[in-house]
Structure formats: structure tokens, C-alpha cells
Coordinates of C-alpha atoms and ligand atoms in Angstrom, one line a residue:
M1 CA 132.7 95.9 82.2
K2 CA 136.2 96.5 81.0
L3 CA 138.7 93.9 79.9
S4 CA 141.7 94.1 82.1
D5 CA 145.3 93.9 80.9
N6 CA 145.7 91.3 83.6
K7 CA 145.0 87.7 82.8
A8 CA 144.5 84.7 85.0
T9 CA 146.5 81.5 84.1
L10 CA 145.1 78.2 85.2
S11 CA 147.6 75.4 85.3
F12 CA 147.2 71.7 86.2
S13 CA 149.5 69.4 88.1
N14 CA 148.7 66.5 85.7
G15 CA 150.6 68.0 82.8
A16 CA 147.4 69.2 80.9
P17 CA 148.1 72.4 79.1
S18 CA 147.5 75.6 81.1
I19 CA 144.9 78.1 79.9
D20 CA 144.6 81.9 80.1
L21 CA 141.3 83.3 81.4
P22 CA 140.3 86.9 80.7
V23 CA 139.9 89.3 83.7
Y24 CA 137.2 92.0 83.8
S25 CA 137.0 95.1 86.0
G26 CA 133.9 96.9 87.1
T27 CA 133.8 100.5 88.3
M28 CA 134.5 99.4 91.9
G29 CA 135.0 96.2 93.8
P30 CA 136.8 93.0 93.0
D31 CA 137.7 92.1 89.4
V32 CA 136.2 88.9 88.0
I33 CA 137.8 86.0 86.2
D34 CA 135.7 85.1 83.1
I35 CA 135.3 81.3 83.2
R36 CA 132.5 81.0 80.6
K37 CA 134.7 79.1 78.2
L38 CA 136.3 76.9 80.9
Y39 CA 134.2 73.8 80.2
A40 CA 134.8 74.0 76.5
Q41 CA 138.5 74.4 77.1
T42 CA 139.1 72.0 79.9
G43 CA 136.0 69.8 80.3
M44 CA 135.8 70.9 83.9
F45 CA 133.3 73.0 85.9
T46 CA 134.1 75.3 88.9
Y47 CA 132.6 74.3 92.3
D48 CA 131.2 77.1 94.5
P49 CA 128.2 76.1 96.6
G50 CA 126.7 79.2 98.2
F51 CA 128.3 81.4 95.6
M52 CA 131.1 82.3 98.0
A53 CA 133.3 83.7 95.1
T54 CA 131.0 83.7 92.0
A55 CA 129.6 86.8 90.3
A56 CA 126.5 85.6 88.6
C57 CA 125.8 88.8 86.7
Q58 CA 126.9 92.4 86.0
S59 CA 124.8 95.0 87.8
G60 CA 124.9 98.8 88.2
I61 CA 122.2 99.1 90.9
T62 CA 123.6 98.5 94.3
Y63 CA 127.2 98.3 95.6
I64 CA 128.3 96.9 98.9
D65 CA 131.8 97.1 100.4
G66 CA 131.4 94.5 103.1
D67 CA 134.8 95.3 104.7
K68 CA 134.1 99.0 105.0
G69 CA 130.5 98.5 105.9
E70 CA 129.4 100.7 102.9
L71 CA 126.1 100.5 100.9
L72 CA 125.4 102.6 97.8
Y73 CA 122.2 102.7 95.7
R74 CA 123.2 103.9 92.2
G75 CA 126.4 105.4 93.7
Y76 CA 124.8 107.3 96.6
P77 CA 125.6 106.3 100.2
I78 CA 122.7 105.0 102.1
E79 CA 123.4 107.4 104.9
E80 CA 122.7 110.4 102.6
L81 CA 119.7 108.8 100.9
A82 CA 118.1 107.9 104.3
V83 CA 118.0 111.5 105.5
N84 CA 117.3 113.3 102.2
C85 CA 114.8 111.1 100.3
D86 CA 111.5 109.5 100.7
F87 CA 110.8 105.9 99.7
L88 CA 109.4 106.8 96.3
D89 CA 112.5 108.9 95.5
I90 CA 114.5 105.8 96.2
C91 CA 112.2 103.7 94.0
Y92 CA 112.7 106.1 91.1
L93 CA 116.5 106.1 91.6
I94 CA 116.8 102.4 91.8
L95 CA 114.6 101.8 88.8
N96 CA 115.9 104.6 86.6
G97 CA 119.5 105.2 87.8
E98 CA 119.2 108.9 88.6
R99 CA 117.3 110.9 91.2
P100 CA 114.0 112.4 89.9
D101 CA 113.7 116.1 89.2
E102 CA 110.7 117.9 90.5
Q103 CA 108.4 117.1 87.6
Q104 CA 109.6 113.5 87.3
K105 CA 109.0 113.0 91.0
L106 CA 105.4 114.4 90.7
D107 CA 104.7 112.1 87.7
F108 CA 106.2 109.0 89.3
D109 CA 104.3 109.5 92.6
H110 CA 101.1 110.1 90.6
Q111 CA 101.7 106.9 88.7
V112 CA 102.4 104.7 91.7
T113 CA 99.5 106.3 93.7
H114 CA 97.1 105.5 90.9
H115 CA 97.9 101.8 90.7
T116 CA 97.4 101.0 94.4
M117 CA 94.0 99.3 94.0
V118 CA 94.0 95.6 93.3
N119 CA 91.4 93.8 91.2
E120 CA 88.4 93.2 93.5
Q121 CA 88.5 89.5 92.7
M122 CA 91.8 89.3 94.7
H123 CA 89.5 89.5 97.8
F124 CA 88.0 86.2 96.9
F125 CA 91.4 84.6 96.3
L126 CA 92.5 85.9 99.7
R127 CA 89.4 84.5 101.4
G128 CA 90.5 81.0 100.5
F129 CA 93.3 81.2 103.1
R130 CA 92.8 80.2 106.7
R131 CA 92.7 83.2 109.0
D132 CA 95.8 82.0 110.9
A133 CA 97.9 81.5 107.7
H134 CA 101.3 83.1 108.0
P135 CA 101.3 86.4 106.1
M136 CA 104.3 85.3 104.0
A137 CA 102.3 82.2 102.8
V138 CA 99.4 84.5 101.9
L139 CA 101.7 87.1 100.2
T140 CA 103.5 84.4 98.1
G141 CA 100.1 83.3 96.9
L142 CA 98.7 86.8 96.3
V143 CA 101.8 88.1 94.4
G144 CA 101.8 85.0 92.2
G145 CA 98.1 85.4 91.7
L146 CA 98.6 88.9 90.3
S147 CA 99.8 87.3 87.1
A148 CA 96.3 86.0 86.5
F149 CA 94.9 89.5 86.7
Y150 CA 97.3 91.7 84.7
H151 CA 97.7 89.8 81.4
D152 CA 98.1 93.2 79.6
S153 CA 101.6 93.8 80.9
T154 CA 103.4 90.4 80.9
D155 CA 105.2 90.6 77.5
I156 CA 108.7 90.6 79.0
T157 CA 110.3 91.6 75.7
N158 CA 108.4 94.9 75.8
P159 CA 110.1 97.6 77.9
R160 CA 106.8 99.4 78.3
H161 CA 105.2 96.3 79.7
R162 CA 108.1 95.8 82.1
H163 CA 107.7 99.4 83.3
I164 CA 104.0 99.0 83.9
S165 CA 104.6 95.7 85.8
A166 CA 107.2 97.5 88.0
I167 CA 104.8 100.3 88.9
R168 CA 102.0 97.9 89.5
L169 CA 104.1 95.7 91.8
I170 CA 105.5 98.7 93.8
A171 CA 102.0 100.2 94.1
K172 CA 100.0 97.1 94.9
M173 CA 102.4 95.5 97.4
P174 CA 101.3 97.7 100.4
T175 CA 97.6 97.0 99.5
L176 CA 98.3 93.2 99.5
V177 CA 100.2 93.3 102.8
A178 CA 97.5 95.4 104.5
M179 CA 94.8 93.1 103.1
A180 CA 96.6 90.0 104.5
Y181 CA 96.8 91.7 107.9
K182 CA 93.2 92.9 107.9
Y183 CA 92.1 89.4 106.9
S184 CA 94.1 87.8 109.8
V185 CA 92.4 90.1 112.4
G186 CA 89.0 89.8 110.9
Q187 CA 88.6 93.5 110.1
P188 CA 87.2 95.0 106.8
F189 CA 89.7 95.8 104.1
I190 CA 90.6 99.5 103.9
Y191 CA 90.9 100.8 100.3
P192 CA 93.9 103.0 99.3
R193 CA 93.6 106.8 99.4
N194 CA 95.3 108.9 96.8
D195 CA 95.8 112.0 98.9
L196 CA 98.3 110.2 101.3
S197 CA 102.0 109.4 100.9
Y198 CA 103.0 105.9 99.9
T199 CA 103.8 105.1 103.5
G200 CA 101.0 107.1 105.0
N201 CA 98.5 105.2 102.8
F202 CA 100.0 101.9 103.9
L203 CA 99.6 102.8 107.6
R204 CA 96.0 103.8 107.0
M205 CA 95.2 100.6 105.1
M206 CA 96.7 98.7 108.1
F207 CA 95.3 100.5 111.0
A208 CA 92.2 102.5 110.0
T209 CA 88.7 101.0 110.4
P210 CA 85.5 102.2 108.8
C211 CA 84.3 103.4 112.3
D212 CA 86.8 106.1 112.9
E213 CA 88.8 108.8 111.2
Y214 CA 92.4 107.7 111.0
K215 CA 95.2 110.4 111.2
V216 CA 98.7 109.4 110.1
N217 CA 101.3 110.0 112.8
P218 CA 104.2 111.7 111.0
V219 CA 106.8 110.2 113.3
V220 CA 105.5 106.7 112.6
E221 CA 105.2 107.5 108.9
R222 CA 108.8 108.7 108.7
A223 CA 110.1 105.7 110.7
L224 CA 108.4 103.2 108.4
D225 CA 109.5 105.1 105.3
R226 CA 113.1 104.8 106.6
I227 CA 112.6 101.0 107.1
F228 CA 111.4 100.8 103.4
I229 CA 114.4 102.8 102.2
L230 CA 116.9 100.6 104.1
H231 CA 115.4 97.4 102.7
A232 CA 114.9 98.6 99.1
D233 CA 117.8 96.7 97.5
H234 CA 120.9 94.8 98.5
E235 CA 122.5 93.5 95.3
Q236 CA 122.7 89.8 94.6
N237 CA 121.3 88.4 97.9
A238 CA 119.4 85.1 98.0
S239 CA 115.9 86.4 97.1
T240 CA 117.2 88.8 94.4
S241 CA 119.2 85.9 92.9
T242 CA 116.0 83.8 93.1
V243 CA 114.1 86.5 91.2
R244 CA 116.8 86.6 88.5
L245 CA 117.0 82.8 88.2
C246 CA 113.2 82.4 88.1
G247 CA 112.9 85.4 85.7
S248 CA 115.7 84.0 83.4
S249 CA 113.3 81.4 82.1
G250 CA 111.2 84.1 80.6
T251 CA 108.4 83.8 83.2
N252 CA 106.2 86.8 83.9
P253 CA 107.3 89.4 86.5
F254 CA 104.6 88.5 89.1
A255 CA 105.7 84.9 89.1
A256 CA 109.4 85.9 89.5
I257 CA 108.6 88.3 92.3
A258 CA 106.5 85.6 94.1
A259 CA 109.6 83.4 94.0
G260 CA 111.6 86.2 95.6
V261 CA 108.9 86.5 98.4
A262 CA 109.1 82.8 99.1
C263 CA 112.9 82.9 99.3
L264 CA 112.9 86.0 101.6
W265 CA 110.7 84.1 104.1
G266 CA 113.6 82.0 105.4
P267 CA 115.1 82.8 108.8
A268 CA 118.6 83.2 107.4
H269 CA 117.3 86.0 105.1
G270 CA 114.3 88.2 105.6
G271 CA 112.7 86.0 108.1
A272 CA 115.4 87.0 110.5
N273 CA 113.5 90.1 111.7
E274 CA 110.7 88.0 113.0
A275 CA 113.1 85.4 114.4
C276 CA 115.1 88.2 116.1
L277 CA 112.1 89.7 117.9
N278 CA 110.9 86.2 119.0
M279 CA 114.4 85.6 120.3
L280 CA 114.4 88.9 122.3
E281 CA 110.9 88.2 123.7
E282 CA 112.1 84.7 124.8
I283 CA 115.1 86.1 126.6
Q284 CA 113.0 88.8 128.2
A285 CA 110.5 86.2 129.4
Q286 CA 113.3 84.2 130.9
G287 CA 114.6 87.1 132.9
G288 CA 115.8 89.7 130.4
V289 CA 119.2 91.4 130.7
A290 CA 120.2 89.1 133.5
K291 CA 119.9 86.1 131.2
V292 CA 122.0 87.6 128.4
G293 CA 125.2 85.9 129.5
E294 CA 123.6 82.5 129.6
F295 CA 122.0 83.0 126.2
M296 CA 125.3 84.0 124.7
E297 CA 126.9 80.8 126.0
K298 CA 124.3 78.8 124.1
V299 CA 124.9 80.9 120.9
K300 CA 128.6 80.0 121.1
D301 CA 128.0 76.4 121.7
K302 CA 127.9 74.8 118.2
N303 CA 125.8 71.9 119.4
S304 CA 123.0 74.0 120.7
G305 CA 121.9 75.1 117.2
V306 CA 121.1 78.6 118.6
R307 CA 122.2 81.6 116.6
L308 CA 122.1 85.3 117.6
M309 CA 119.5 86.3 115.1
G310 CA 120.0 89.7 113.5
F311 CA 123.8 89.2 113.7
G312 CA 126.2 88.2 110.9
H313 CA 126.2 88.6 107.2
R314 CA 127.7 87.0 104.2
V315 CA 129.0 90.2 102.8
Y316 CA 129.4 92.6 105.7
K317 CA 132.4 91.9 107.8
N318 CA 131.9 95.2 109.6
Y319 CA 128.9 97.0 111.0
D320 CA 126.0 96.8 108.5
P321 CA 125.3 100.5 107.8
R322 CA 121.6 99.8 107.7
A323 CA 121.8 98.5 111.3
K324 CA 123.4 101.8 112.4
L325 CA 120.6 103.8 110.8
M326 CA 118.0 101.4 112.2
Q327 CA 119.4 101.7 115.7
Q328 CA 119.1 105.5 115.4
T329 CA 115.5 105.3 114.1
C330 CA 114.7 102.9 116.8
K331 CA 115.9 105.4 119.5
E332 CA 114.0 108.3 117.9
V333 CA 110.7 106.3 117.5
L334 CA 110.8 104.9 121.0
E335 CA 111.5 108.4 122.4
S336 CA 108.7 110.1 120.5
L337 CA 106.2 107.4 121.3
G338 CA 107.2 107.6 125.0
L339 CA 108.6 104.1 125.0
E340 CA 112.2 105.1 125.8
N341 CA 112.4 102.4 128.5
D342 CA 111.4 99.7 126.1
P343 CA 112.9 96.5 127.7
L344 CA 113.5 94.8 124.4
F345 CA 115.5 97.8 123.1
K346 CA 117.6 97.7 126.3
L347 CA 118.1 93.9 125.8
A348 CA 119.1 94.3 122.2
M349 CA 121.7 97.0 123.2
E350 CA 123.1 94.8 125.9
L351 CA 123.3 91.8 123.5
E352 CA 125.1 94.0 121.0
R353 CA 127.5 95.4 123.6
I354 CA 128.5 92.0 124.8
A355 CA 128.8 90.5 121.2
L356 CA 131.0 93.4 120.0
E357 CA 133.5 92.6 122.8
D358 CA 133.3 88.8 122.7
P359 CA 136.2 87.1 120.8
Y360 CA 133.6 84.6 119.3
F361 CA 131.9 87.4 117.4
V362 CA 135.0 89.6 117.0
D363 CA 137.1 86.8 115.4
R364 CA 134.3 85.8 113.0
K365 CA 133.5 89.5 112.2
L366 CA 129.9 89.2 113.3
Y367 CA 128.1 92.5 113.6
P368 CA 124.4 93.5 113.9
N369 CA 122.6 93.4 110.6
V370 CA 119.5 95.3 109.4
D371 CA 117.2 92.8 111.1
F372 CA 118.6 93.4 114.6
Y373 CA 116.7 96.6 115.4
S374 CA 114.0 96.7 112.7
G375 CA 111.7 94.4 114.6
I376 CA 111.8 96.7 117.7
V377 CA 110.8 99.7 115.5
Q378 CA 108.0 97.8 113.8
R379 CA 106.7 96.4 117.1
A380 CA 106.7 100.0 118.5
I381 CA 104.6 101.3 115.6
G382 CA 102.0 98.5 116.0
I383 CA 103.0 96.0 113.4
P384 CA 102.5 92.4 114.5
T385 CA 105.7 90.2 114.6
S386 CA 104.4 87.8 112.0
L387 CA 104.1 90.6 109.5
F388 CA 107.7 91.9 109.7
T389 CA 109.0 89.8 106.8
A390 CA 106.0 90.9 104.6
I391 CA 107.1 94.5 105.3
F392 CA 110.6 93.6 104.1
A393 CA 109.1 92.0 101.0
L394 CA 107.0 95.2 100.3
A395 CA 110.2 97.3 100.5
R396 CA 112.4 94.9 98.5
T397 CA 110.0 94.7 95.6
V398 CA 111.5 97.7 93.9
G399 CA 115.0 96.1 94.1
W400 CA 113.7 92.7 92.8
I401 CA 111.9 94.3 89.9
A402 CA 114.8 96.6 89.0
Q403 CA 117.3 93.7 89.1
W404 CA 114.9 91.6 87.0
N405 CA 114.5 94.4 84.4
E406 CA 118.3 95.0 84.4
M407 CA 118.8 91.3 83.6
L408 CA 116.3 91.3 80.7
S409 CA 117.9 94.4 79.3
D410 CA 121.4 92.8 79.4
P411 CA 122.6 91.6 75.9
E412 CA 124.5 88.8 77.7
Y413 CA 121.4 87.5 79.5
K414 CA 120.9 83.8 79.3
I415 CA 118.7 81.3 81.2
G416 CA 120.4 80.5 84.5
R417 CA 121.6 76.9 84.5
P418 CA 124.1 75.9 87.3
R419 CA 126.0 72.7 86.9
Q420 CA 126.9 70.0 89.4
L421 CA 129.6 67.7 90.7
F422 CA 127.7 64.3 90.4
N423 CA 128.3 62.0 93.4
G424 CA 125.5 59.5 92.9
F425 CA 125.6 56.0 91.5
P426 CA 127.7 55.7 88.4
T427 CA 125.8 54.0 85.5
R428 CA 124.4 50.6 86.5
S429 CA 121.9 48.2 85.0
M430 CA 118.7 46.5 86.2
K431 CA 119.8 43.4 84.5
Ligands
LIG1 N1 125.2 83.6 115.6 C1 126.2 82.8 116.0 N2 127.2 82.4 115.2 C2 127.1 82.9 113.9 C3 126.1 83.7 113.5 C4 125.1 84.1 114.4 N3 124.1 84.9 114.0 N4 126.3 84.0 112.2 C5 127.4 83.3 111.8 N5 127.9 82.6 112.9 C6 129.2 81.8 112.9 C7 128.9 80.5 112.2 O1 128.6 79.5 113.1 C8 130.3 80.2 111.6 O2 131.2 79.8 112.6 P1 132.4 78.8 112.3 O3 133.3 79.5 111.4 O4 133.0 78.5 113.6 O5 131.7 77.6 111.7 C9 130.8 81.6 111.2 O6 130.1 82.6 112.1 C10 130.4 82.0 109.7 O7 129.0 81.8 109.5 P2 128.3 81.2 108.2 O8 127.0 80.6 108.6 O9 129.3 80.3 107.6 O10 128.2 82.5 107.4 P3 127.3 82.7 106.1 O11 127.9 83.9 105.4 O12 127.1 81.5 105.4 O13 125.9 83.2 106.8 C11 124.1 84.4 107.7 C12 125.4 84.5 106.9 C13 123.5 85.8 107.7 C14 123.2 83.4 107.1 C15 124.5 84.1 109.2 O14 125.4 85.1 109.8 C16 123.2 83.9 110.1 O15 122.6 82.8 110.1 N6 122.8 85.0 110.8 C17 121.6 85.0 111.6 C18 120.4 85.2 110.7 C19 120.3 86.6 110.3 O16 120.4 87.6 111.0 N7 120.0 86.8 108.9 C20 119.8 88.1 108.4 C21 120.9 88.5 107.4 S1 120.8 90.2 106.9 C22 119.2 90.5 106.2 C23 119.0 89.6 105.0 O17 119.8 89.2 104.3 O18 117.8 89.3 104.8

């Protein structure tokens, strides 16, 4: 970051002396006012619940311009990456800052592919869960559990250990998600295969059985790979900030990523894809497109507690670029699977059409986000609704681990320790 010539001056109406605060510029986006010495200088904190105007770190990984509806990984627009790369290209780019050359790509793919198996003992750990446990509960446990198996790579001060942990997490996440699924349906676990792509291997671990040969459908493989790409990173969102805060105490990477999985689960974040599909199914069951108007009235009624899931975003005040790509993927997948008349897709399009014209949504700048169409694609390719957020976690793992690694490499890194405005009892005595 660069110190700007501009300074911020903070003055007080009670006659206390004003202070100058340094301003820093990044390469793009808003400047920041450096308030690190504010408490020492004034005895005051800043107050910003929900981080509405607080940059908690510097980062060079992902950039979002919410007004334009722009998303860049390491400077490259998501629209270009989505059509020119596969998910492992994106992982390499996010982790290393540059796209891989041919040899680097071969080496990286080989490394990830050869870390996909999990310790066999993990099976016993998994078997402790009820069959009907939510996959996100299982995944939070399994990812945290990895720290008990891979002691040889948890020295966070060693960049080599951090790299091995990153590869392990990216490689093992599909295996864990597929294991959680197989366990829930009572089918045998399918071991990874090294001759398949990252996404092809995941599909096989999900849908193959020992009784039949499984052939990966390239349309489905490409669609799921696109989902992974679109979810790979999204700067300082709730789960990424959770990973950073958790990791800032010096805990091991598996524990920090498990915290990210837990945060992602919530319906305001990654859990919105599951909530969105459940919402579409509910409207469909009540009469479908004909009931859209009635449903929208409920959404606009503040007392109903109903939100249009898959709509709205803290940062995007324009169409989420991921939602545009997802809508296009959705169309392509449904057409190539012969599901072009899918009623839920029609319903989603109608909800979007109405919302984009309705002053409630227009005035609040509420647009479809990535979760609005992703559930329809996942459902079309056979992924059960309860597993949607686990798929998101699988894809976001690279972003989490890259952000964690960036934090640990930052010379200004400190344990995260927010402050508070205390509004409880002032000092009192039991006497
Ligand atoms: N349906 C109806 N009203 C909404 C919605 C929605 N989906 N989203 C926001 N609003 C209204 C909200 O009621 C408020 O109105 P008012 O100003 O009259 O009080 C205004 O828009 C601003 O909303 P907010 O809750 O203050 O905004 P936020 O930035 O704190 O929340 C959000 C962002 C994503 C949590 C929210 O838009 C939401 O709950 N959306 C539905 C859940 C969802 O789709 N989440 C996925 C986000 S993208 C993927 C990810 O991050 O994982």
C-alpha cells in the first residue's frame, strides 16, 4: 500500500485537539484511513458492527467493484477466467498470483491428484455421525479432524508446510464431501482415481458404485467445474474473515478452514444456495409461476421475515457477475440434459424478472447473487440439495487457504482482536 499525500483530519466538538490520520491507497478501490494509532492518540475506538466501512487487512488476491458488478482474481476478470481455465488453473492462480505455464500446470495437477486420498482412519471418524446428519455438520467435523492426521505439515511458520497443507486441503476436500454423501445414502465409499480431472474424479466419487463402470459426462463435468471456478474466492467475506481471524491466533490450517466451513453454512452466506432451492420448491408446490406475485408481497413485508434467497449482497449493488455466468451455465446444462422446460428454472427467471422491475428491489439495489441459479444447476446434475453448501465449501477452500497464507506472510500480521463499546453494568459491588 502507498502512503497518500492526502490526510484525514479528525476534529471534536468538545474542544479536544484534532488529529491527522494517514491515508493509504491500494492499486484499485477506495483509499483507507489508518486508524491504528487512534486509541493511543484519543482514547477512543471506532464503531463499525458488520464491518460496513472497515478494511481488516491488505490483500492482493481478489478484487470486487460492487457498483460495476466486477470480480477479478489476481487482476483477471471472472468472465475471461470462466471460459479459458479449468478449476485447477484457478487454484494455481489464486495461490501463486500468476497463471501456470504448461510445466507448472502439469506439476500442480500431479501434486493435487496425488493427495486426494484421505487417511483410512477418517472412515471410522465419519461413521460416528448419524446417517441423517447435515453434510455441513459432517464436513466441519471432518476438516477439523484432518489436523489430527497430518501433523507433519502444521508448522505455520514454515512456508513449505503451508504449501503442503494448501495442496492437501484442495485435494482432499472433494474426497471428504463425496464420503459424506456416500455415507448419507448408505453406499460404499469410492476411492479417488488419478486418471481423471479434479472435477471428473469428484463426480465419480459421488455417483459411481462398485457394481458399474462410471463414465464422466463432459457437460456435467464442465458445468461443475464452472461452479467451482465461480466460488473459488470472494475477498473478505464472512467465512474468509473467519478463517483469517481463527488463523491469526496461530492455529493450524485445518482448524482455521474448519471454522470457515462452519461460517459458510449460514443462510445469509453459503447456505443461501440450499435455502434458495428450498424456496423455489416451496413456491412451485404452492402453484409455481402463478404464485410469484403473492410470494413477492411477503418478501416486501418486513413483518413476514421472508427474504428472496439468492438476492442481495453486501458488496454488489449491481448484477453479481457470477450470477450472470451461472444463469448461462444453467441454461446450457438444462438444454444438454434435455431439461429445458425445468419448472424451477422458469420460476427463477420469473422471480428475477419481477424483482428487477419492482421498486422495492430497484431502490435497494438488490440483484441476483451467485446462489440464485447455482442450486438449479446442481440439482440438474444430481447433487442433493443438502449438499449444495458443501460444494461451495469445496470450491472456496482454495480462497480460504490462499487468504490464510497471505495473512501469515504479511509482516504487519497480528492476532485479530476487535474492541467493543461496553453497555453492560458499570462497576458494582456484591456488598
Ligand atoms: N430479500 C428481501 N429484502 C432484502 C434482501 C432479500 N434477499 N436482501 C436485502 N434486503 C433488504 C433488507 O431488508 C434491507 O431493507 P431496508 O433497508 O428497508 O431495511 C436492505 O435490503 C439492505 O439489506 P441488509 O440486510 O441490510 O444488507 P446486508 O448487506 O447486511 O446483507 C445479504 C446482505 C446477502 C445478507 C442479504 O442481501 C440477504 O440476506 N440476502 C439473502 C441471502 C443470500 O442470498 N445470501 C447469499 C449472498 S451471496 C453468496 C455468499 O456470500 O455466500
